[in-house]
Amino acid sequence: MSLRLSLALDTGLKLSAPVTVILPTPDHDISRLPSPVRVVQPFKPYFDHFEAQGFDCEPEMQIPGGDVVMFLPRSKVQARDLVSRAATGGGTVVIDGAKTDGVDSLLKEIRKRVPVEGPISKAHGKIFWFEAKENRFDDWSVDAPTTVDGFHVAPGVFSADGIDPASSLLLSALPENPGRRSADLGAGWGFLSSRLLQRTKVEKIYLVEADHVALLCAQENVNDARARFIWADARDWRPEEPVDAVVMNPPFHAGRVADPGIGQSFVANAARMLAPNGNLWMVANRHLPYEAALHTHFGKVEEIGGDTRFKVLHAARPSRARR
């Protein structure tokens, strides 16, 4: 159980089933909440974690009514949108968040609109709750994807404020025809794939993305019959047939913690899904240690572009021993 949530339940917070839990992570034990508990989690690895525990899970935010426990996301716009949606349920809305994710400022804003109970401070964060007898947060709702640089994006997705400069750098370094069958690992809201599909020799491209919200945006941005939209963890997803090319701008954070192992796992899985003559193109922050993983899984590795912040890497001859 989240330490703050556990303290709240022990010191006066009363919740009634059904309870909807928004954005829990594997660090959160929600087993003490009154059943049935419904989990809203668009991130596929976390979704799978709670589904394996027997919880009813959904990737999209829909509140059927009743009490809500919300774990605060990093995006302020997303947090406000989720508060507005949670308040439509008519029950108790509980918000648990770290100071680094803006829980203090959100608490101040909410206090201006409704009476707040708690709050409880613990472990560099706060938990508080209020009764949503009427929704006083309608103006916080984000009703439709935002259009930025001609693309649909949504609060909380990676690069929600526009085209990511690293992805743009990768695109500029790609050959005109990377391959007939391609996979875009960690496709986000679809920038790279949308541009690759403008090249006529592309026959099929898999957009593999763990964030269901980003994938829905990609479906808006990539209106092409050659695209296949896959909600999956790019570290272990495999295509139905080997691909000729993999492109990727892998994430390197789990929450706020830097974890280069995520990108290294992307590299390993790229080698497994590529045809023997396939190629990998990736972009990464210059300080990230991906070269060793690339040399482990590929016979040829070279830097083909970049700037002071990013490096574009090309790898060929995936190791058959690793397939």
PDB file of C-alpha atoms in Angstrom:
ATOM      1  CA  MET A   1       0.000   0.000   0.000  1.00  0.00           C
ATOM      2  CA  SER A   2       1.180   3.530  -0.681  1.00  0.00           C
ATOM      3  CA  LEU A   3       2.435   4.770   2.676  1.00  0.00           C
ATOM      4  CA  ARG A   4       0.344   7.920   2.493  1.00  0.00           C
ATOM      5  CA  LEU A   5      -2.798   6.065   1.420  1.00  0.00           C
ATOM      6  CA  SER A   6      -2.319   3.538   4.190  1.00  0.00           C
ATOM      7  CA  LEU A   7      -1.986   6.319   6.770  1.00  0.00           C
ATOM      8  CA  ALA A   8      -5.105   8.011   5.428  1.00  0.00           C
ATOM      9  CA  LEU A   9      -7.144   4.800   5.706  1.00  0.00           C
ATOM     10  CA  ASP A  10      -5.888   4.316   9.258  1.00  0.00           C
ATOM     11  CA  THR A  11      -6.711   7.877  10.338  1.00  0.00           C
ATOM     12  CA  GLY A  12     -10.194   8.579   9.046  1.00  0.00           C
ATOM     13  CA  LEU A  13     -10.471   8.152   5.283  1.00  0.00           C
ATOM     14  CA  LYS A  14     -13.557   6.053   4.510  1.00  0.00           C
ATOM     15  CA  LEU A  15     -14.103   4.650   1.036  1.00  0.00           C
ATOM     16  CA  SER A  16     -16.996   2.609  -0.315  1.00  0.00           C
ATOM     17  CA  ALA A  17     -17.022   0.103  -3.156  1.00  0.00           C
ATOM     18  CA  PRO A  18     -16.744   0.340  -6.062  1.00  0.00           C
ATOM     19  CA  VAL A  19     -13.468   2.254  -6.024  1.00  0.00           C
ATOM     20  CA  THR A  20     -11.731   3.484  -9.175  1.00  0.00           C
ATOM     21  CA  VAL A  21      -7.950   3.809  -8.864  1.00  0.00           C
ATOM     22  CA  ILE A  22      -6.260   6.105 -11.378  1.00  0.00           C
ATOM     23  CA  LEU A  23      -2.611   5.678 -12.416  1.00  0.00           C
ATOM     24  CA  PRO A  24      -1.316   3.304  -9.743  1.00  0.00           C
ATOM     25  CA  THR A  25       2.171   1.892 -10.262  1.00  0.00           C
ATOM     26  CA  PRO A  26       3.589  -1.442  -9.102  1.00  0.00           C
ATOM     27  CA  ASP A  27       4.881   0.440  -6.042  1.00  0.00           C
ATOM     28  CA  HIS A  28       1.280   0.856  -4.900  1.00  0.00           C
ATOM     29  CA  ASP A  29      -0.413  -1.989  -3.051  1.00  0.00           C
ATOM     30  CA  ILE A  30      -4.143  -1.335  -3.453  1.00  0.00           C
ATOM     31  CA  SER A  31      -5.333  -4.605  -1.908  1.00  0.00           C
ATOM     32  CA  ARG A  32      -6.768  -2.877   1.203  1.00  0.00           C
ATOM     33  CA  LEU A  33      -9.278  -0.894  -0.793  1.00  0.00           C
ATOM     34  CA  PRO A  34     -12.887  -2.141  -0.649  1.00  0.00           C
ATOM     35  CA  SER A  35     -13.774  -4.438  -3.545  1.00  0.00           C
ATOM     36  CA  PRO A  36     -14.551  -4.229  -6.344  1.00  0.00           C
ATOM     37  CA  VAL A  37     -11.601  -2.077  -7.388  1.00  0.00           C
ATOM     38  CA  ARG A  38     -11.279  -0.837 -10.954  1.00  0.00           C
ATOM     39  CA  VAL A  39      -7.843   0.275 -12.164  1.00  0.00           C
ATOM     40  CA  VAL A  40      -7.335   2.919 -14.855  1.00  0.00           C
ATOM     41  CA  GLN A  41      -3.799   2.598 -16.212  1.00  0.00           C
ATOM     42  CA  PRO A  42      -2.848   3.359 -19.838  1.00  0.00           C
ATOM     43  CA  PHE A  43       0.791   2.229 -19.448  1.00  0.00           C
ATOM     44  CA  LYS A  44       0.866  -1.382 -20.637  1.00  0.00           C
ATOM     45  CA  PRO A  45       3.464  -2.856 -18.215  1.00  0.00           C
ATOM     46  CA  TYR A  46       1.604  -1.385 -15.219  1.00  0.00           C
ATOM     47  CA  PHE A  47      -1.760  -2.410 -16.693  1.00  0.00           C
ATOM     48  CA  ASP A  48      -0.480  -5.989 -16.986  1.00  0.00           C
ATOM     49  CA  HIS A  49       0.832  -5.886 -13.404  1.00  0.00           C
ATOM     50  CA  PHE A  50      -2.579  -5.113 -11.921  1.00  0.00           C
ATOM     51  CA  GLU A  51      -4.498  -7.330 -14.311  1.00  0.00           C
ATOM     52  CA  ALA A  52      -2.297 -10.241 -13.219  1.00  0.00           C
ATOM     53  CA  GLN A  53      -3.390  -9.509  -9.643  1.00  0.00           C
ATOM     54  CA  GLY A  54      -7.012  -9.980 -10.660  1.00  0.00           C
ATOM     55  CA  PHE A  55      -8.110  -6.344 -10.848  1.00  0.00           C
ATOM     56  CA  ASP A  56     -10.532  -5.104 -13.488  1.00  0.00           C
ATOM     57  CA  CYS A  57      -8.300  -2.838 -15.594  1.00  0.00           C
ATOM     58  CA  GLU A  58      -9.047  -0.255 -18.256  1.00  0.00           C
ATOM     59  CA  PRO A  59      -6.587   1.825 -20.307  1.00  0.00           C
ATOM     60  CA  GLU A  60      -8.991   4.729 -20.799  1.00  0.00           C
ATOM     61  CA  MET A  61     -10.348   7.159 -18.255  1.00  0.00           C
ATOM     62  CA  GLN A  62     -14.035   6.520 -17.612  1.00  0.00           C
ATOM     63  CA  ILE A  63     -15.590   7.003 -14.177  1.00  0.00           C
ATOM     64  CA  PRO A  64     -18.635   4.775 -13.593  1.00  0.00           C
ATOM     65  CA  GLY A  65     -19.442   6.550 -10.315  1.00  0.00           C
ATOM     66  CA  GLY A  66     -18.360   6.201  -6.717  1.00  0.00           C
ATOM     67  CA  ASP A  67     -15.114   6.859  -4.915  1.00  0.00           C
ATOM     68  CA  VAL A  68     -11.847   7.550  -6.719  1.00  0.00           C
ATOM     69  CA  VAL A  69      -8.204   7.286  -5.665  1.00  0.00           C
ATOM     70  CA  MET A  70      -5.888   9.218  -7.964  1.00  0.00           C
ATOM     71  CA  PHE A  71      -2.108   8.985  -7.980  1.00  0.00           C
ATOM     72  CA  LEU A  72      -0.810  12.281  -9.278  1.00  0.00           C
ATOM     73  CA  PRO A  73       0.899  12.345 -12.708  1.00  0.00           C
ATOM     74  CA  ARG A  74       3.766  14.694 -13.546  1.00  0.00           C
ATOM     75  CA  SER A  75       1.824  16.746 -16.097  1.00  0.00           C
ATOM     76  CA  LYS A  76      -0.142  19.604 -14.530  1.00  0.00           C
ATOM     77  CA  VAL A  77      -2.631  19.726 -17.418  1.00  0.00           C
ATOM     78  CA  GLN A  78      -3.190  15.974 -17.192  1.00  0.00           C
ATOM     79  CA  ALA A  79      -3.612  16.172 -13.411  1.00  0.00           C
ATOM     80  CA  ARG A  80      -6.279  18.842 -13.718  1.00  0.00           C
ATOM     81  CA  ASP A  81      -8.082  16.880 -16.429  1.00  0.00           C
ATOM     82  CA  LEU A  82      -8.092  13.758 -14.249  1.00  0.00           C
ATOM     83  CA  VAL A  83      -9.416  15.703 -11.254  1.00  0.00           C
ATOM     84  CA  SER A  84     -12.267  16.999 -13.400  1.00  0.00           C
ATOM     85  CA  ARG A  85     -13.098  13.513 -14.635  1.00  0.00           C
ATOM     86  CA  ALA A  86     -12.816  11.987 -11.161  1.00  0.00           C
ATOM     87  CA  ALA A  87     -15.175  14.601  -9.756  1.00  0.00           C
ATOM     88  CA  THR A  88     -17.962  13.480 -12.108  1.00  0.00           C
ATOM     89  CA  GLY A  89     -18.344  10.262 -10.109  1.00  0.00           C
ATOM     90  CA  GLY A  90     -20.114  11.962  -7.217  1.00  0.00           C
ATOM     91  CA  GLY A  91     -18.084  10.270  -4.485  1.00  0.00           C
ATOM     92  CA  THR A  92     -14.926  10.884  -2.506  1.00  0.00           C
ATOM     93  CA  VAL A  93     -11.912  11.903  -4.584  1.00  0.00           C
ATOM     94  CA  VAL A  94      -8.545  11.070  -3.030  1.00  0.00           C
ATOM     95  CA  ILE A  95      -5.348  12.588  -4.431  1.00  0.00           C
ATOM     96  CA  ASP A  96      -1.952  11.167  -3.503  1.00  0.00           C
ATOM     97  CA  GLY A  97       1.180  12.758  -4.927  1.00  0.00           C
ATOM     98  CA  ALA A  98       4.820  13.661  -4.480  1.00  0.00           C
ATOM     99  CA  LYS A  99       5.986  17.220  -3.953  1.00  0.00           C
ATOM    100  CA  THR A 100       8.095  16.921  -7.104  1.00  0.00           C
ATOM    101  CA  ASP A 101       4.897  16.225  -9.071  1.00  0.00           C
ATOM    102  CA  GLY A 102       3.212  19.409  -7.854  1.00  0.00           C
ATOM    103  CA  VAL A 103       0.909  18.106  -5.147  1.00  0.00           C
ATOM    104  CA  ASP A 104       1.278  21.262  -3.036  1.00  0.00           C
ATOM    105  CA  SER A 105       0.189  23.632  -5.804  1.00  0.00           C
ATOM    106  CA  LEU A 106      -2.696  21.335  -6.800  1.00  0.00           C
ATOM    107  CA  LEU A 107      -3.875  21.219  -3.176  1.00  0.00           C
ATOM    108  CA  LYS A 108      -3.911  25.034  -3.044  1.00  0.00           C
ATOM    109  CA  GLU A 109      -5.934  25.244  -6.249  1.00  0.00           C
ATOM    110  CA  ILE A 110      -8.466  22.629  -5.160  1.00  0.00           C
ATOM    111  CA  ARG A 111      -8.912  24.276  -1.750  1.00  0.00           C
ATOM    112  CA  LYS A 112     -10.163  27.398  -3.519  1.00  0.00           C
ATOM    113  CA  ARG A 113     -13.061  25.383  -4.967  1.00  0.00           C
ATOM    114  CA  VAL A 114     -14.082  22.707  -2.457  1.00  0.00           C
ATOM    115  CA  PRO A 115     -13.517  21.861   1.216  1.00  0.00           C
ATOM    116  CA  VAL A 116     -10.528  19.528   1.564  1.00  0.00           C
ATOM    117  CA  GLU A 117      -9.947  16.858   4.196  1.00  0.00           C
ATOM    118  CA  GLY A 118      -6.540  15.737   5.368  1.00  0.00           C
ATOM    119  CA  PRO A 119      -4.035  16.565   4.174  1.00  0.00           C
ATOM    120  CA  ILE A 120      -1.426  14.111   5.413  1.00  0.00           C
ATOM    121  CA  SER A 121       2.233  14.780   4.697  1.00  0.00           C
ATOM    122  CA  LYS A 122       4.599  11.837   4.482  1.00  0.00           C
ATOM    123  CA  ALA A 123       7.527  10.567   2.398  1.00  0.00           C
ATOM    124  CA  HIS A 124       8.072  13.829   0.482  1.00  0.00           C
ATOM    125  CA  GLY A 125       4.440  14.086  -0.573  1.00  0.00           C
ATOM    126  CA  LYS A 126       0.840  14.637   0.499  1.00  0.00           C
ATOM    127  CA  ILE A 127      -2.521  12.915   0.378  1.00  0.00           C
ATOM    128  CA  PHE A 128      -5.852  14.720   0.674  1.00  0.00           C
ATOM    129  CA  TRP A 129      -9.473  14.179  -0.339  1.00  0.00           C
ATOM    130  CA  PHE A 130     -12.744  15.963  -0.983  1.00  0.00           C
ATOM    131  CA  GLU A 131     -16.390  15.139  -1.619  1.00  0.00           C
ATOM    132  CA  ALA A 132     -17.455  15.585  -5.238  1.00  0.00           C
ATOM    133  CA  LYS A 133     -21.123  16.261  -4.617  1.00  0.00           C
ATOM    134  CA  GLU A 134     -21.044  18.478  -7.675  1.00  0.00           C
ATOM    135  CA  ASN A 135     -18.289  18.890 -10.225  1.00  0.00           C
ATOM    136  CA  ARG A 136     -16.643  22.254  -9.691  1.00  0.00           C
ATOM    137  CA  PHE A 137     -13.771  21.400 -12.004  1.00  0.00           C
ATOM    138  CA  ASP A 138     -15.487  21.360 -15.399  1.00  0.00           C
ATOM    139  CA  ASP A 139     -13.130  24.050 -16.690  1.00  0.00           C
ATOM    140  CA  TRP A 140     -10.156  21.739 -16.028  1.00  0.00           C
ATOM    141  CA  SER A 141     -11.389  19.089 -18.428  1.00  0.00           C
ATOM    142  CA  VAL A 142      -9.537  18.437 -21.683  1.00  0.00           C
ATOM    143  CA  ASP A 143     -12.321  17.314 -23.998  1.00  0.00           C
ATOM    144  CA  ALA A 144     -10.269  16.615 -27.136  1.00  0.00           C
ATOM    145  CA  PRO A 145      -6.652  16.142 -28.207  1.00  0.00           C
ATOM    146  CA  THR A 146      -4.664  19.320 -28.673  1.00  0.00           C
ATOM    147  CA  THR A 147      -3.211  20.071 -32.103  1.00  0.00           C
ATOM    148  CA  VAL A 148       0.489  20.999 -32.008  1.00  0.00           C
ATOM    149  CA  ASP A 149       2.635  21.369 -35.128  1.00  0.00           C
ATOM    150  CA  GLY A 150      -0.231  19.796 -37.063  1.00  0.00           C
ATOM    151  CA  PHE A 151      -0.353  16.681 -34.854  1.00  0.00           C
ATOM    152  CA  HIS A 152      -2.871  15.531 -32.255  1.00  0.00           C
ATOM    153  CA  VAL A 153      -1.363  15.233 -28.780  1.00  0.00           C
ATOM    154  CA  ALA A 154      -2.822  14.741 -25.307  1.00  0.00           C
ATOM    155  CA  PRO A 155      -1.814  15.830 -21.797  1.00  0.00           C
ATOM    156  CA  GLY A 156       0.800  13.604 -20.209  1.00  0.00           C
ATOM    157  CA  VAL A 157       2.155  11.978 -23.377  1.00  0.00           C
ATOM    158  CA  PHE A 158       5.818  12.329 -24.263  1.00  0.00           C
ATOM    159  CA  SER A 159       6.576  15.542 -26.178  1.00  0.00           C
ATOM    160  CA  ALA A 160       3.051  16.885 -25.757  1.00  0.00           C
ATOM    161  CA  ASP A 161       4.236  20.412 -26.550  1.00  0.00           C
ATOM    162  CA  GLY A 162       5.470  19.630 -30.061  1.00  0.00           C
ATOM    163  CA  ILE A 163       7.813  17.590 -32.227  1.00  0.00           C
ATOM    164  CA  ASP A 164      10.640  16.133 -30.163  1.00  0.00           C
ATOM    165  CA  PRO A 165      13.982  17.517 -31.425  1.00  0.00           C
ATOM    166  CA  ALA A 166      15.712  14.147 -31.025  1.00  0.00           C
ATOM    167  CA  SER A 167      13.098  12.414 -33.174  1.00  0.00           C
ATOM    168  CA  SER A 168      13.427  15.146 -35.776  1.00  0.00           C
ATOM    169  CA  LEU A 169      17.196  14.639 -35.774  1.00  0.00           C
ATOM    170  CA  LEU A 170      16.750  10.892 -36.244  1.00  0.00           C
ATOM    171  CA  LEU A 171      14.393  11.428 -39.162  1.00  0.00           C
ATOM    172  CA  SER A 172      16.897  13.672 -40.916  1.00  0.00           C
ATOM    173  CA  ALA A 173      19.567  10.934 -40.656  1.00  0.00           C
ATOM    174  CA  LEU A 174      17.448   8.094 -42.029  1.00  0.00           C
ATOM    175  CA  PRO A 175      17.966   6.829 -45.571  1.00  0.00           C
ATOM    176  CA  GLU A 176      15.207   7.429 -48.089  1.00  0.00           C
ATOM    177  CA  ASN A 177      14.169   3.774 -47.965  1.00  0.00           C
ATOM    178  CA  PRO A 178      14.944   2.166 -44.578  1.00  0.00           C
ATOM    179  CA  GLY A 179      13.001  -0.995 -45.461  1.00  0.00           C
ATOM    180  CA  ARG A 180       9.701  -2.372 -46.720  1.00  0.00           C
ATOM    181  CA  ARG A 181       8.615  -3.620 -43.304  1.00  0.00           C
ATOM    182  CA  SER A 182       9.499  -1.443 -40.318  1.00  0.00           C
ATOM    183  CA  ALA A 183       8.864  -1.182 -36.596  1.00  0.00           C
ATOM    184  CA  ASP A 184       8.746   2.097 -34.707  1.00  0.00           C
ATOM    185  CA  LEU A 185       9.493   1.117 -31.097  1.00  0.00           C
ATOM    186  CA  GLY A 186       8.137   3.597 -28.584  1.00  0.00           C
ATOM    187  CA  ALA A 187       6.223   5.282 -31.392  1.00  0.00           C
ATOM    188  CA  GLY A 188       4.585   7.883 -29.161  1.00  0.00           C
ATOM    189  CA  TRP A 189       1.970   9.929 -30.961  1.00  0.00           C
ATOM    190  CA  GLY A 190       3.319   8.879 -34.350  1.00  0.00           C
ATOM    191  CA  PHE A 191       5.696  11.556 -35.639  1.00  0.00           C
ATOM    192  CA  LEU A 192       8.390   9.226 -37.043  1.00  0.00           C
ATOM    193  CA  SER A 193       5.925   6.778 -38.568  1.00  0.00           C
ATOM    194  CA  SER A 194       3.875   9.521 -40.172  1.00  0.00           C
ATOM    195  CA  ARG A 195       6.969  10.779 -41.941  1.00  0.00           C
ATOM    196  CA  LEU A 196       8.240   7.322 -42.922  1.00  0.00           C
ATOM    197  CA  LEU A 197       4.888   6.514 -44.501  1.00  0.00           C
ATOM    198  CA  GLN A 198       5.373   9.419 -46.880  1.00  0.00           C
ATOM    199  CA  ARG A 199       8.019   7.258 -48.522  1.00  0.00           C
ATOM    200  CA  THR A 200       6.376   5.096 -51.159  1.00  0.00           C
ATOM    201  CA  LYS A 201       8.443   1.927 -50.718  1.00  0.00           C
ATOM    202  CA  VAL A 202       7.215   1.363 -47.152  1.00  0.00           C
ATOM    203  CA  GLU A 203       4.714  -1.514 -47.210  1.00  0.00           C
ATOM    204  CA  LYS A 204       4.024  -1.923 -43.500  1.00  0.00           C
ATOM    205  CA  ILE A 205       5.021  -0.212 -40.283  1.00  0.00           C
ATOM    206  CA  TYR A 206       4.287  -1.306 -36.731  1.00  0.00           C
ATOM    207  CA  LEU A 207       3.749   1.521 -34.264  1.00  0.00           C
ATOM    208  CA  VAL A 208       4.580  -0.091 -30.922  1.00  0.00           C
ATOM    209  CA  GLU A 209       3.731   2.075 -27.931  1.00  0.00           C
ATOM    210  CA  ALA A 210       3.155   1.268 -24.251  1.00  0.00           C
ATOM    211  CA  ASP A 211       1.126   4.427 -23.526  1.00  0.00           C
ATOM    212  CA  HIS A 212      -2.434   3.837 -24.687  1.00  0.00           C
ATOM    213  CA  VAL A 213      -3.176   7.567 -24.693  1.00  0.00           C
ATOM    214  CA  ALA A 214      -0.237   8.249 -27.017  1.00  0.00           C
ATOM    215  CA  LEU A 215      -1.294   5.368 -29.255  1.00  0.00           C
ATOM    216  CA  LEU A 216      -4.787   6.835 -29.625  1.00  0.00           C
ATOM    217  CA  CYS A 217      -3.145  10.086 -30.723  1.00  0.00           C
ATOM    218  CA  ALA A 218      -1.020   8.134 -33.209  1.00  0.00           C
ATOM    219  CA  GLN A 219      -4.170   6.659 -34.717  1.00  0.00           C
ATOM    220  CA  GLU A 220      -5.372  10.221 -35.340  1.00  0.00           C
ATOM    221  CA  ASN A 221      -2.025  11.307 -36.764  1.00  0.00           C
ATOM    222  CA  VAL A 222      -1.270   8.300 -38.980  1.00  0.00           C
ATOM    223  CA  ASN A 223      -4.229   7.691 -41.235  1.00  0.00           C
ATOM    224  CA  ASP A 224      -2.671   5.032 -43.442  1.00  0.00           C
ATOM    225  CA  ALA A 225      -3.674   1.424 -44.148  1.00  0.00           C
ATOM    226  CA  ARG A 226      -0.022   0.375 -43.977  1.00  0.00           C
ATOM    227  CA  ALA A 227       0.170   1.262 -40.296  1.00  0.00           C
ATOM    228  CA  ARG A 228      -0.362  -1.315 -37.540  1.00  0.00           C
ATOM    229  CA  PHE A 229      -1.025   0.094 -34.080  1.00  0.00           C
ATOM    230  CA  ILE A 230       0.284  -2.104 -31.264  1.00  0.00           C
ATOM    231  CA  TRP A 231      -0.353  -1.392 -27.573  1.00  0.00           C
ATOM    232  CA  ALA A 232       2.572  -3.269 -26.069  1.00  0.00           C
ATOM    233  CA  ASP A 233       5.845  -3.045 -24.191  1.00  0.00           C
ATOM    234  CA  ALA A 234       8.501  -2.560 -26.877  1.00  0.00           C
ATOM    235  CA  ARG A 235      10.989  -4.465 -24.740  1.00  0.00           C
ATOM    236  CA  ASP A 236       9.330  -7.820 -25.420  1.00  0.00           C
ATOM    237  CA  TRP A 237       6.869  -7.415 -28.316  1.00  0.00           C
ATOM    238  CA  ARG A 238       7.613  -9.451 -31.443  1.00  0.00           C
ATOM    239  CA  PRO A 239       6.171  -8.959 -34.944  1.00  0.00           C
ATOM    240  CA  GLU A 240       4.459 -11.741 -36.874  1.00  0.00           C
ATOM    241  CA  GLU A 241       7.415 -11.771 -39.264  1.00  0.00           C
ATOM    242  CA  PRO A 242      10.948 -10.324 -39.173  1.00  0.00           C
ATOM    243  CA  VAL A 243      11.190  -6.665 -40.108  1.00  0.00           C
ATOM    244  CA  ASP A 244      13.708  -4.922 -42.331  1.00  0.00           C
ATOM    245  CA  ALA A 245      14.132  -1.835 -40.181  1.00  0.00           C
ATOM    246  CA  VAL A 246      13.638  -0.637 -36.625  1.00  0.00           C
ATOM    247  CA  VAL A 247      13.576   3.047 -35.712  1.00  0.00           C
ATOM    248  CA  MET A 248      13.402   4.266 -32.153  1.00  0.00           C
ATOM    249  CA  ASN A 249      13.848   7.084 -29.696  1.00  0.00           C
ATOM    250  CA  PRO A 250      13.650   4.977 -26.525  1.00  0.00           C
ATOM    251  CA  PRO A 251      12.643   6.381 -23.149  1.00  0.00           C
ATOM    252  CA  PHE A 252      15.248   6.383 -20.421  1.00  0.00           C
ATOM    253  CA  HIS A 253      13.205   7.255 -17.343  1.00  0.00           C
ATOM    254  CA  ALA A 254      10.994   5.155 -15.102  1.00  0.00           C
ATOM    255  CA  GLY A 255       9.024   7.942 -13.467  1.00  0.00           C
ATOM    256  CA  ARG A 256      11.662  10.474 -12.447  1.00  0.00           C
ATOM    257  CA  VAL A 257      14.451   7.910 -12.122  1.00  0.00           C
ATOM    258  CA  ALA A 258      16.897   7.625 -15.028  1.00  0.00           C
ATOM    259  CA  ASP A 259      17.168   4.021 -16.230  1.00  0.00           C
ATOM    260  CA  PRO A 260      19.322   3.415 -19.331  1.00  0.00           C
ATOM    261  CA  GLY A 261      18.394  -0.263 -19.019  1.00  0.00           C
ATOM    262  CA  ILE A 262      15.071   0.542 -20.706  1.00  0.00           C
ATOM    263  CA  GLY A 263      16.792   1.630 -23.912  1.00  0.00           C
ATOM    264  CA  GLN A 264      19.222  -1.281 -23.685  1.00  0.00           C
ATOM    265  CA  SER A 265      16.235  -3.639 -23.605  1.00  0.00           C
ATOM    266  CA  PHE A 266      14.834  -1.879 -26.688  1.00  0.00           C
ATOM    267  CA  VAL A 267      18.145  -2.569 -28.448  1.00  0.00           C
ATOM    268  CA  ALA A 268      18.106  -6.255 -27.512  1.00  0.00           C
ATOM    269  CA  ASN A 269      14.543  -6.718 -28.722  1.00  0.00           C
ATOM    270  CA  ALA A 270      15.241  -4.829 -31.947  1.00  0.00           C
ATOM    271  CA  ALA A 271      17.956  -7.377 -32.736  1.00  0.00           C
ATOM    272  CA  ARG A 272      15.503 -10.226 -32.113  1.00  0.00           C
ATOM    273  CA  MET A 273      12.855  -8.894 -34.479  1.00  0.00           C
ATOM    274  CA  LEU A 274      15.095  -7.849 -37.373  1.00  0.00           C
ATOM    275  CA  ALA A 275      15.743  -9.936 -40.468  1.00  0.00           C
ATOM    276  CA  PRO A 276      19.415 -11.030 -40.888  1.00  0.00           C
ATOM    277  CA  ASN A 277      20.075  -8.083 -43.198  1.00  0.00           C
ATOM    278  CA  GLY A 278      17.947  -5.678 -41.165  1.00  0.00           C
ATOM    279  CA  ASN A 279      18.996  -2.314 -39.757  1.00  0.00           C
ATOM    280  CA  LEU A 280      18.401  -0.385 -36.563  1.00  0.00           C
ATOM    281  CA  TRP A 281      18.419   3.402 -36.381  1.00  0.00           C
ATOM    282  CA  MET A 282      18.083   5.080 -33.006  1.00  0.00           C
ATOM    283  CA  VAL A 283      18.588   8.441 -31.347  1.00  0.00           C
ATOM    284  CA  ALA A 284      19.584   8.996 -27.753  1.00  0.00           C
ATOM    285  CA  ASN A 285      20.907  11.618 -25.388  1.00  0.00           C
ATOM    286  CA  ARG A 286      24.643  11.778 -25.930  1.00  0.00           C
ATOM    287  CA  HIS A 287      25.546  10.729 -22.381  1.00  0.00           C
ATOM    288  CA  LEU A 288      23.527   7.494 -22.426  1.00  0.00           C
ATOM    289  CA  PRO A 289      25.613   4.264 -22.585  1.00  0.00           C
ATOM    290  CA  TYR A 290      23.973   2.354 -25.434  1.00  0.00           C
ATOM    291  CA  GLU A 291      27.039   1.481 -27.499  1.00  0.00           C
ATOM    292  CA  ALA A 292      27.944  -1.581 -25.410  1.00  0.00           C
ATOM    293  CA  ALA A 293      24.451  -3.042 -25.841  1.00  0.00           C
ATOM    294  CA  LEU A 294      24.560  -2.325 -29.562  1.00  0.00           C
ATOM    295  CA  HIS A 295      27.916  -4.091 -29.959  1.00  0.00           C
ATOM    296  CA  THR A 296      26.536  -7.052 -27.990  1.00  0.00           C
ATOM    297  CA  HIS A 297      23.594  -7.528 -30.326  1.00  0.00           C
ATOM    298  CA  PHE A 298      24.892  -6.238 -33.676  1.00  0.00           C
ATOM    299  CA  GLY A 299      27.946  -6.887 -35.802  1.00  0.00           C
ATOM    300  CA  LYS A 300      28.184  -3.308 -37.071  1.00  0.00           C
ATOM    301  CA  VAL A 301      27.631  -0.136 -35.044  1.00  0.00           C
ATOM    302  CA  GLU A 302      28.308   3.443 -36.110  1.00  0.00           C
ATOM    303  CA  GLU A 303      27.342   6.988 -35.209  1.00  0.00           C
ATOM    304  CA  ILE A 304      25.834   8.653 -38.272  1.00  0.00           C
ATOM    305  CA  GLY A 305      24.657  11.998 -36.938  1.00  0.00           C
ATOM    306  CA  GLY A 306      23.844  14.134 -33.968  1.00  0.00           C
ATOM    307  CA  ASP A 307      24.626  17.358 -32.191  1.00  0.00           C
ATOM    308  CA  THR A 308      25.877  18.399 -28.774  1.00  0.00           C
ATOM    309  CA  ARG A 309      22.808  16.916 -27.053  1.00  0.00           C
ATOM    310  CA  PHE A 310      21.920  13.834 -29.102  1.00  0.00           C
ATOM    311  CA  LYS A 311      23.579  11.077 -31.098  1.00  0.00           C
ATOM    312  CA  VAL A 312      22.075   9.097 -33.979  1.00  0.00           C
ATOM    313  CA  LEU A 313      23.287   5.503 -34.124  1.00  0.00           C
ATOM    314  CA  HIS A 314      22.998   2.887 -36.865  1.00  0.00           C
ATOM    315  CA  ALA A 315      23.411  -0.838 -36.244  1.00  0.00           C
ATOM    316  CA  ALA A 316      23.423  -3.699 -38.748  1.00  0.00           C
ATOM    317  CA  ARG A 317      24.010  -7.452 -38.824  1.00  0.00           C
ATOM    318  CA  PRO A 318      21.895  -8.475 -35.819  1.00  0.00           C
ATOM    319  CA  SER A 319      23.496 -11.327 -33.924  1.00  0.00           C
ATOM    320  CA  ARG A 320      21.885 -14.656 -34.859  1.00  0.00           C
ATOM    321  CA  ALA A 321      23.002 -16.105 -31.522  1.00  0.00           C
ATOM    322  CA  ARG A 322      20.698 -13.636 -29.769  1.00  0.00           C
ATOM    323  CA  ARG A 323      17.570 -14.307 -31.839  1.00  0.00           C
TER     324      ARG A 323
END
